[in-house]
Amino acid sequence: LKVAVIVFPGSNCDHDAYYSFKKILKVDTDFVWHKESNIDSYDLVVLPGGFSYGDYLRCGAIARFSPVMKSVVEHAKKGKLIIGICNGFQILTESGLLPGVLMKNSNRKFVCKDVLLRVENSNTAFTNNCRIGELINIPIAHGEGNYFCNPTELEKLKTNNQVLFRYVDEFGTSDTNSNPNGSIENIAGIINKYGTVLGMMPHPERNADPLIGNSDGLKILKSIINSFGSN
Amino acid sequence: VKAKIKVMLKKSILDPQGKAVLHAIQDMKLGNVEDVRIGKYIEITFKDGKKDAIQIDVDQICNKLLANPVMENYEIEIGEDN
């Protein structure tokens, strides 16, 4: 199992992702610069958080044209796994690997805090280590995390169980009060229809080291490792 | 030849930046302001080429890069460089 953490100019969560996979989960992990065009040897691609290309034009809009993204799209076509976190999620929607778009937070603020997520589908490569309905505590840090898609897309996402995480309160309720950014139906993370590409705004890699007192993010990262049958 | 492009959020999409500016304008107490929408204005200069061909290229540039069709509309005006 080999993990590629893609590094764009302006990525800033690449080291956290690298640390989580390499040092915590002891998986063979490399940084891969965005100019790279061959990523055939990797099983999992991580598109990390940050501000690729200074968020010029729109978040993720320019990273999408980085040379490595052609190979990332090929990687997806082969049915190999991709996880895009925060800016990575934005890059996935911009490149069309996931539907919808991440707009400016409805409250006009950059939101940086721990939030509770409800796991909506535990039968995926990214959540097999969680229980359905389980609440996990994962930090968010973004100004553009307001997920939106048209009603037809939204219906498809729900029918195919592609909504993986919703923002909720401590009682597991998803409503406007537990919605940190205005996302449609409190959506925090979605997968593609094949279940191989995950995009999520919260940062599991920031909550992956038990040393910091909360390692809920590990549940997601471990699920990915489990899905390769190496557990 | 110059392409002048205007990118605006669709009407149905909330524009938080516009809202913040709206409130600032309302604080100025100038006029009876109802709404503010903020977009982007982009100019692309071409070395040469026919207007029709440029129009087609710019349309693709807008669709793939300058605007996100999920949430934005764009208008293109092709004119002489000035």
Tab-separated table of C-alpha atoms in Angstrom:
chain	number	residue	atom	x	y	z
A	1	LEU	CA	0.000	0.000	0.000
A	2	LYS	CA	1.448	3.299	-1.101
A	3	VAL	CA	0.062	6.747	-0.359
A	4	ALA	CA	0.734	9.897	-2.387
A	5	VAL	CA	0.187	13.251	-0.677
A	6	ILE	CA	-0.049	15.733	-3.538
A	7	VAL	CA	1.651	19.060	-2.862
A	8	PHE	CA	0.399	22.150	-4.696
A	9	PRO	CA	1.925	25.592	-4.291
A	10	GLY	CA	-0.039	26.833	-1.275
A	11	SER	CA	-0.919	23.451	0.233
A	12	ASN	CA	-0.449	23.669	3.997
A	13	CYS	CA	-1.973	20.501	5.432
A	14	ASP	CA	0.283	18.233	3.387
A	15	HIS	CA	2.660	17.626	6.300
A	16	ASP	CA	-0.196	16.719	8.670
A	17	ALA	CA	-1.503	14.216	6.121
A	18	TYR	CA	1.998	12.812	5.566
A	19	TYR	CA	2.584	12.541	9.326
A	20	SER	CA	-0.750	10.771	9.892
A	21	PHE	CA	-0.179	8.118	7.261
A	22	LYS	CA	3.576	7.699	7.643
A	23	LYS	CA	4.163	8.080	11.392
A	24	ILE	CA	0.816	7.154	12.962
A	25	LEU	CA	-0.413	4.486	10.557
A	26	LYS	CA	3.091	3.389	9.434
A	27	VAL	CA	2.136	3.328	5.765
A	28	ASP	CA	4.550	3.915	2.896
A	29	THR	CA	3.848	7.581	2.082
A	30	ASP	CA	5.445	10.099	-0.277
A	31	PHE	CA	5.008	13.762	-1.004
A	32	VAL	CA	4.262	14.182	-4.708
A	33	TRP	CA	4.885	17.609	-6.246
A	34	HIS	CA	2.098	18.898	-8.481
A	35	LYS	CA	4.411	18.918	-11.548
A	36	GLU	CA	4.638	15.112	-11.379
A	37	SER	CA	2.759	13.284	-14.106
A	38	ASN	CA	3.189	9.629	-13.151
A	39	ILE	CA	1.458	8.403	-10.002
A	40	ASP	CA	0.799	4.844	-11.201
A	41	SER	CA	2.614	3.250	-8.268
A	42	TYR	CA	0.280	4.774	-5.664
A	43	ASP	CA	-2.872	3.147	-4.291
A	44	LEU	CA	-4.263	6.148	-2.433
A	45	VAL	CA	-4.051	9.796	-3.437
A	46	VAL	CA	-4.466	12.489	-0.778
A	47	LEU	CA	-5.349	16.013	-1.925
A	48	PRO	CA	-4.499	17.998	1.201
A	49	GLY	CA	-5.933	21.191	2.618
A	50	GLY	CA	-4.497	24.639	2.165
A	51	PHE	CA	-4.747	27.519	-0.231
A	52	SER	CA	-3.494	26.143	-3.540
A	53	TYR	CA	-2.534	29.019	-5.859
A	54	GLY	CA	-3.627	31.490	-3.209
A	55	ASP	CA	-7.281	30.588	-3.858
A	56	TYR	CA	-7.017	32.825	-6.941
A	57	LEU	CA	-10.160	32.916	-9.110
A	58	ARG	CA	-11.977	30.304	-6.988
A	59	CYS	CA	-10.699	27.781	-4.454
A	60	GLY	CA	-9.227	24.819	-6.315
A	61	ALA	CA	-9.940	26.306	-9.756
A	62	ILE	CA	-6.295	26.614	-10.795
A	63	ALA	CA	-4.939	23.523	-9.012
A	64	ARG	CA	-7.299	21.560	-11.197
A	65	PHE	CA	-5.035	22.391	-14.163
A	66	SER	CA	-1.826	21.293	-12.421
A	67	PRO	CA	-0.009	18.597	-14.430
A	68	VAL	CA	-0.553	15.982	-11.720
A	69	MET	CA	-4.343	16.349	-11.916
A	70	LYS	CA	-4.499	14.505	-15.246
A	71	SER	CA	-2.950	11.519	-13.511
A	72	VAL	CA	-5.274	11.969	-10.537
A	73	VAL	CA	-8.264	11.787	-12.892
A	74	GLU	CA	-6.746	8.640	-14.471
A	75	HIS	CA	-6.224	7.235	-10.962
A	76	ALA	CA	-9.936	7.827	-10.277
A	77	LYS	CA	-10.965	6.232	-13.575
A	78	LYS	CA	-9.089	3.076	-12.575
A	79	GLY	CA	-11.261	2.935	-9.459
A	80	LYS	CA	-8.354	3.708	-7.126
A	81	LEU	CA	-8.972	5.669	-3.938
A	82	ILE	CA	-8.726	9.442	-3.520
A	83	ILE	CA	-9.401	11.536	-0.438
A	84	GLY	CA	-9.643	15.308	-0.781
A	85	ILE	CA	-9.648	17.254	2.457
A	86	CYS	CA	-10.803	20.891	2.633
A	87	ASN	CA	-8.986	22.556	-0.293
A	88	GLY	CA	-8.641	19.004	-1.649
A	89	PHE	CA	-12.457	18.704	-1.643
A	90	GLN	CA	-12.661	22.014	-3.510
A	91	ILE	CA	-10.176	20.724	-6.098
A	92	LEU	CA	-12.242	17.537	-6.535
A	93	THR	CA	-15.440	19.473	-7.261
A	94	GLU	CA	-13.617	21.894	-9.580
A	95	SER	CA	-12.120	18.999	-11.529
A	96	GLY	CA	-15.495	17.293	-11.831
A	97	LEU	CA	-14.515	14.195	-9.847
A	98	LEU	CA	-17.264	15.085	-7.380
A	99	PRO	CA	-20.518	16.962	-8.088
A	100	GLY	CA	-21.428	20.378	-6.721
A	101	VAL	CA	-19.363	23.279	-5.496
A	102	LEU	CA	-18.053	24.776	-2.242
A	103	MET	CA	-19.195	28.361	-1.875
A	104	LYS	CA	-18.285	31.058	0.629
A	105	ASN	CA	-19.565	30.297	4.129
A	106	SER	CA	-23.045	31.759	4.500
A	107	ASN	CA	-22.043	33.550	7.712
A	108	ARG	CA	-19.206	35.326	5.842
A	109	LYS	CA	-16.645	34.057	8.376
A	110	PHE	CA	-13.635	31.801	8.265
A	111	VAL	CA	-14.704	29.059	10.682
A	112	CYS	CA	-12.019	27.250	12.660
A	113	LYS	CA	-13.320	24.882	15.349
A	114	ASP	CA	-14.081	21.293	16.278
A	115	VAL	CA	-17.397	20.066	14.910
A	116	LEU	CA	-19.407	16.889	15.312
A	117	LEU	CA	-20.090	14.786	12.248
A	118	ARG	CA	-22.647	12.022	11.923
A	119	VAL	CA	-21.501	9.065	9.865
A	120	GLU	CA	-24.293	8.475	7.339
A	121	ASN	CA	-22.892	5.414	5.575
A	122	SER	CA	-20.430	3.004	7.165
A	123	ASN	CA	-20.261	0.671	4.210
A	124	THR	CA	-17.501	2.501	2.331
A	125	ALA	CA	-13.740	2.371	1.953
A	126	PHE	CA	-13.564	5.544	4.055
A	127	THR	CA	-15.906	4.698	6.942
A	128	ASN	CA	-15.767	0.905	7.462
A	129	ASN	CA	-14.149	1.533	10.839
A	130	CYS	CA	-17.142	3.641	11.985
A	131	ARG	CA	-20.710	2.762	12.907
A	132	ILE	CA	-23.617	4.237	10.985
A	133	GLY	CA	-25.022	7.142	13.010
A	134	GLU	CA	-21.797	7.419	15.025
A	135	LEU	CA	-20.794	10.964	15.984
A	136	ILE	CA	-17.160	11.853	15.432
A	137	ASN	CA	-15.359	15.018	16.453
A	138	ILE	CA	-13.240	16.509	13.671
A	139	PRO	CA	-11.931	20.068	13.238
A	140	ILE	CA	-12.898	22.360	10.385
A	141	ALA	CA	-10.956	25.414	9.199
A	142	HIS	CA	-12.319	27.061	6.081
A	143	GLY	CA	-13.917	30.149	4.580
A	144	GLU	CA	-15.423	28.350	1.585
A	145	GLY	CA	-17.067	25.158	2.791
A	146	ASN	CA	-20.676	25.888	1.976
A	147	TYR	CA	-21.550	22.835	-0.101
A	148	PHE	CA	-24.098	23.343	-2.842
A	149	CYS	CA	-25.437	21.267	-5.699
A	150	ASN	CA	-28.587	21.363	-7.800
A	151	PRO	CA	-31.700	19.451	-6.608
A	152	THR	CA	-31.205	16.644	-9.160
A	153	GLU	CA	-27.613	16.075	-8.019
A	154	LEU	CA	-28.711	16.197	-4.378
A	155	GLU	CA	-31.365	13.543	-4.977
A	156	LYS	CA	-28.750	11.316	-6.649
A	157	LEU	CA	-26.326	11.797	-3.748
A	158	LYS	CA	-28.994	10.753	-1.271
A	159	THR	CA	-30.399	7.845	-3.289
A	160	ASN	CA	-26.923	6.364	-3.772
A	161	ASN	CA	-25.907	6.908	-0.128
A	162	GLN	CA	-23.110	9.212	-1.259
A	163	VAL	CA	-23.485	11.638	1.629
A	164	LEU	CA	-20.927	10.289	4.135
A	165	PHE	CA	-20.914	12.996	6.809
A	166	ARG	CA	-23.319	15.650	8.067
A	167	TYR	CA	-22.675	18.427	10.579
A	168	VAL	CA	-24.716	17.749	13.734
A	169	ASP	CA	-25.013	18.834	17.375
A	170	GLU	CA	-24.240	16.627	20.379
A	171	PHE	CA	-27.678	15.005	20.047
A	172	GLY	CA	-26.984	14.045	16.459
A	173	THR	CA	-29.415	16.620	15.081
A	174	SER	CA	-28.561	18.226	11.769
A	175	ASP	CA	-30.220	21.637	11.501
A	176	THR	CA	-29.260	25.266	10.888
A	177	ASN	CA	-27.838	25.579	14.415
A	178	SER	CA	-25.412	22.729	13.872
A	179	ASN	CA	-24.519	23.917	10.377
A	180	PRO	CA	-21.233	25.857	10.531
A	181	ASN	CA	-21.144	27.132	6.951
A	182	GLY	CA	-24.573	26.954	5.321
A	183	SER	CA	-23.991	23.676	3.467
A	184	ILE	CA	-27.082	22.251	1.818
A	185	GLU	CA	-28.631	19.669	4.171
A	186	ASN	CA	-25.605	20.023	6.501
A	187	ILE	CA	-23.404	18.046	4.107
A	188	ALA	CA	-19.780	17.826	5.293
A	189	GLY	CA	-18.476	15.085	3.012
A	190	ILE	CA	-19.527	13.087	-0.041
A	191	ILE	CA	-18.226	10.190	-2.134
A	192	ASN	CA	-18.555	9.634	-5.875
A	193	LYS	CA	-21.053	7.065	-7.114
A	194	TYR	CA	-18.389	4.338	-7.194
A	195	GLY	CA	-17.451	5.014	-3.575
A	196	THR	CA	-13.806	5.550	-4.495
A	197	VAL	CA	-13.428	9.339	-4.233
A	198	LEU	CA	-14.141	11.139	-0.947
A	199	GLY	CA	-14.280	14.885	-0.483
A	200	MET	CA	-14.745	16.344	2.992
A	201	MET	CA	-14.279	19.794	4.522
A	202	PRO	CA	-13.342	18.595	8.058
A	203	HIS	CA	-9.717	17.595	8.679
A	204	PRO	CA	-9.337	13.984	9.908
A	205	GLU	CA	-5.534	14.304	9.604
A	206	ARG	CA	-5.565	16.988	12.313
A	207	ASN	CA	-7.233	14.584	14.751
A	208	ALA	CA	-5.170	11.510	14.019
A	209	ASP	CA	-2.568	11.537	16.785
A	210	PRO	CA	-3.803	10.161	20.163
A	211	LEU	CA	-1.220	12.484	21.742
A	212	ILE	CA	-3.493	15.484	21.194
A	213	GLY	CA	-6.361	13.876	23.119
A	214	ASN	CA	-8.781	13.217	20.293
A	215	SER	CA	-8.073	10.794	17.514
A	216	ASP	CA	-11.478	10.497	15.860
A	217	GLY	CA	-9.831	11.363	12.548
A	218	LEU	CA	-7.969	8.059	12.768
A	219	LYS	CA	-11.278	6.208	12.347
A	220	ILE	CA	-11.490	7.552	8.817
A	221	LEU	CA	-7.817	7.091	7.965
A	222	LYS	CA	-7.826	3.569	9.432
A	223	SER	CA	-10.928	2.708	7.419
A	224	ILE	CA	-8.980	3.506	4.262
A	225	ILE	CA	-6.122	1.247	5.327
A	226	ASN	CA	-8.645	-1.487	6.296
A	227	SER	CA	-10.170	-1.325	2.847
A	228	PHE	CA	-6.879	-2.604	1.431
A	229	GLY	CA	-7.216	-5.639	3.676
A	230	SER	CA	-3.924	-5.030	5.471
A	231	ASN	CA	-5.504	-5.090	8.934
B	1	VAL	CA	-8.291	41.825	-29.952
B	2	LYS	CA	-9.518	41.985	-26.405
B	3	ALA	CA	-12.101	39.803	-24.662
B	4	LYS	CA	-13.909	41.485	-21.782
B	5	ILE	CA	-15.540	39.021	-19.447
B	6	LYS	CA	-17.976	39.569	-16.619
B	7	VAL	CA	-18.505	36.729	-14.143
B	8	MET	CA	-21.410	36.972	-11.699
B	9	LEU	CA	-22.841	34.593	-9.124
B	10	LYS	CA	-26.212	33.232	-10.220
B	11	LYS	CA	-29.198	35.028	-8.698
B	12	SER	CA	-30.066	32.012	-6.546
B	13	ILE	CA	-26.593	31.928	-4.963
B	14	LEU	CA	-25.930	33.867	-1.759
B	15	ASP	CA	-23.206	36.494	-2.168
B	16	PRO	CA	-21.769	37.087	1.341
B	17	GLN	CA	-19.316	39.701	0.051
B	18	GLY	CA	-22.170	41.600	-1.581
B	19	LYS	CA	-24.159	41.370	1.642
B	20	ALA	CA	-21.280	42.820	3.686
B	21	VAL	CA	-20.888	45.700	1.216
B	22	LEU	CA	-24.660	46.227	1.234
B	23	HIS	CA	-24.566	46.738	5.002
B	24	ALA	CA	-21.659	49.179	4.693
B	25	ILE	CA	-23.531	51.176	2.048
B	26	GLN	CA	-26.643	51.213	4.208
B	27	ASP	CA	-24.504	52.603	7.046
B	28	MET	CA	-23.464	55.442	4.705
B	29	LYS	CA	-27.147	56.407	4.479
B	30	LEU	CA	-26.804	57.203	0.794
B	31	GLY	CA	-29.790	56.266	-1.302
B	32	ASN	CA	-32.312	53.537	-0.652
B	33	VAL	CA	-30.090	50.550	-1.439
B	34	GLU	CA	-31.770	47.178	-1.733
B	35	ASP	CA	-29.072	44.720	-2.790
B	36	VAL	CA	-25.426	44.468	-3.830
B	37	ARG	CA	-23.917	41.711	-5.963
B	38	ILE	CA	-20.173	41.504	-6.559
B	39	GLY	CA	-18.625	39.740	-9.499
B	40	LYS	CA	-15.370	39.599	-11.435
B	41	TYR	CA	-14.249	41.505	-14.488
B	42	ILE	CA	-11.522	39.910	-16.589
B	43	GLU	CA	-9.731	41.119	-19.716
B	44	ILE	CA	-7.887	38.763	-22.038
B	45	THR	CA	-5.745	40.222	-24.808
B	46	PHE	CA	-5.145	38.165	-27.937
B	47	LYS	CA	-2.170	38.715	-30.234
B	48	ASP	CA	-4.307	38.084	-33.306
B	49	GLY	CA	-7.250	36.014	-34.522
B	50	LYS	CA	-10.741	36.376	-35.909
B	51	LYS	CA	-13.451	37.542	-33.538
B	52	ASP	CA	-15.681	34.513	-34.184
B	53	ALA	CA	-12.898	32.040	-33.421
B	54	ILE	CA	-11.876	33.991	-30.334
B	55	GLN	CA	-15.467	34.039	-29.120
B	56	ILE	CA	-15.531	30.224	-29.245
B	57	ASP	CA	-12.201	29.912	-27.423
B	58	VAL	CA	-13.166	32.422	-24.745
B	59	ASP	CA	-16.432	30.608	-24.180
B	60	GLN	CA	-14.436	27.451	-23.392
B	61	ILE	CA	-11.999	29.359	-21.187
B	62	CYS	CA	-14.947	30.736	-19.223
B	63	ASN	CA	-16.708	27.408	-18.931
B	64	LYS	CA	-13.651	25.471	-17.797
B	65	LEU	CA	-11.704	28.032	-15.801
B	66	LEU	CA	-12.958	31.570	-15.293
B	67	ALA	CA	-16.462	30.644	-14.130
B	68	ASN	CA	-17.914	27.657	-12.336
B	69	PRO	CA	-21.185	26.962	-14.170
B	70	VAL	CA	-22.664	25.394	-11.024
B	71	MET	CA	-22.837	28.780	-9.329
B	72	GLU	CA	-21.782	31.472	-11.812
B	73	ASN	CA	-22.893	33.022	-15.108
B	74	TYR	CA	-20.625	34.903	-17.479
B	75	GLU	CA	-20.896	37.421	-20.297
B	76	ILE	CA	-18.306	37.878	-23.034
B	77	GLU	CA	-17.672	40.972	-25.091
B	78	ILE	CA	-15.094	40.780	-27.864
B	79	GLY	CA	-13.713	44.117	-28.991
B	80	GLU	CA	-10.686	45.874	-30.408
B	81	ASP	CA	-7.716	46.233	-28.081
B	82	ASN	CA	-7.746	49.591	-26.357
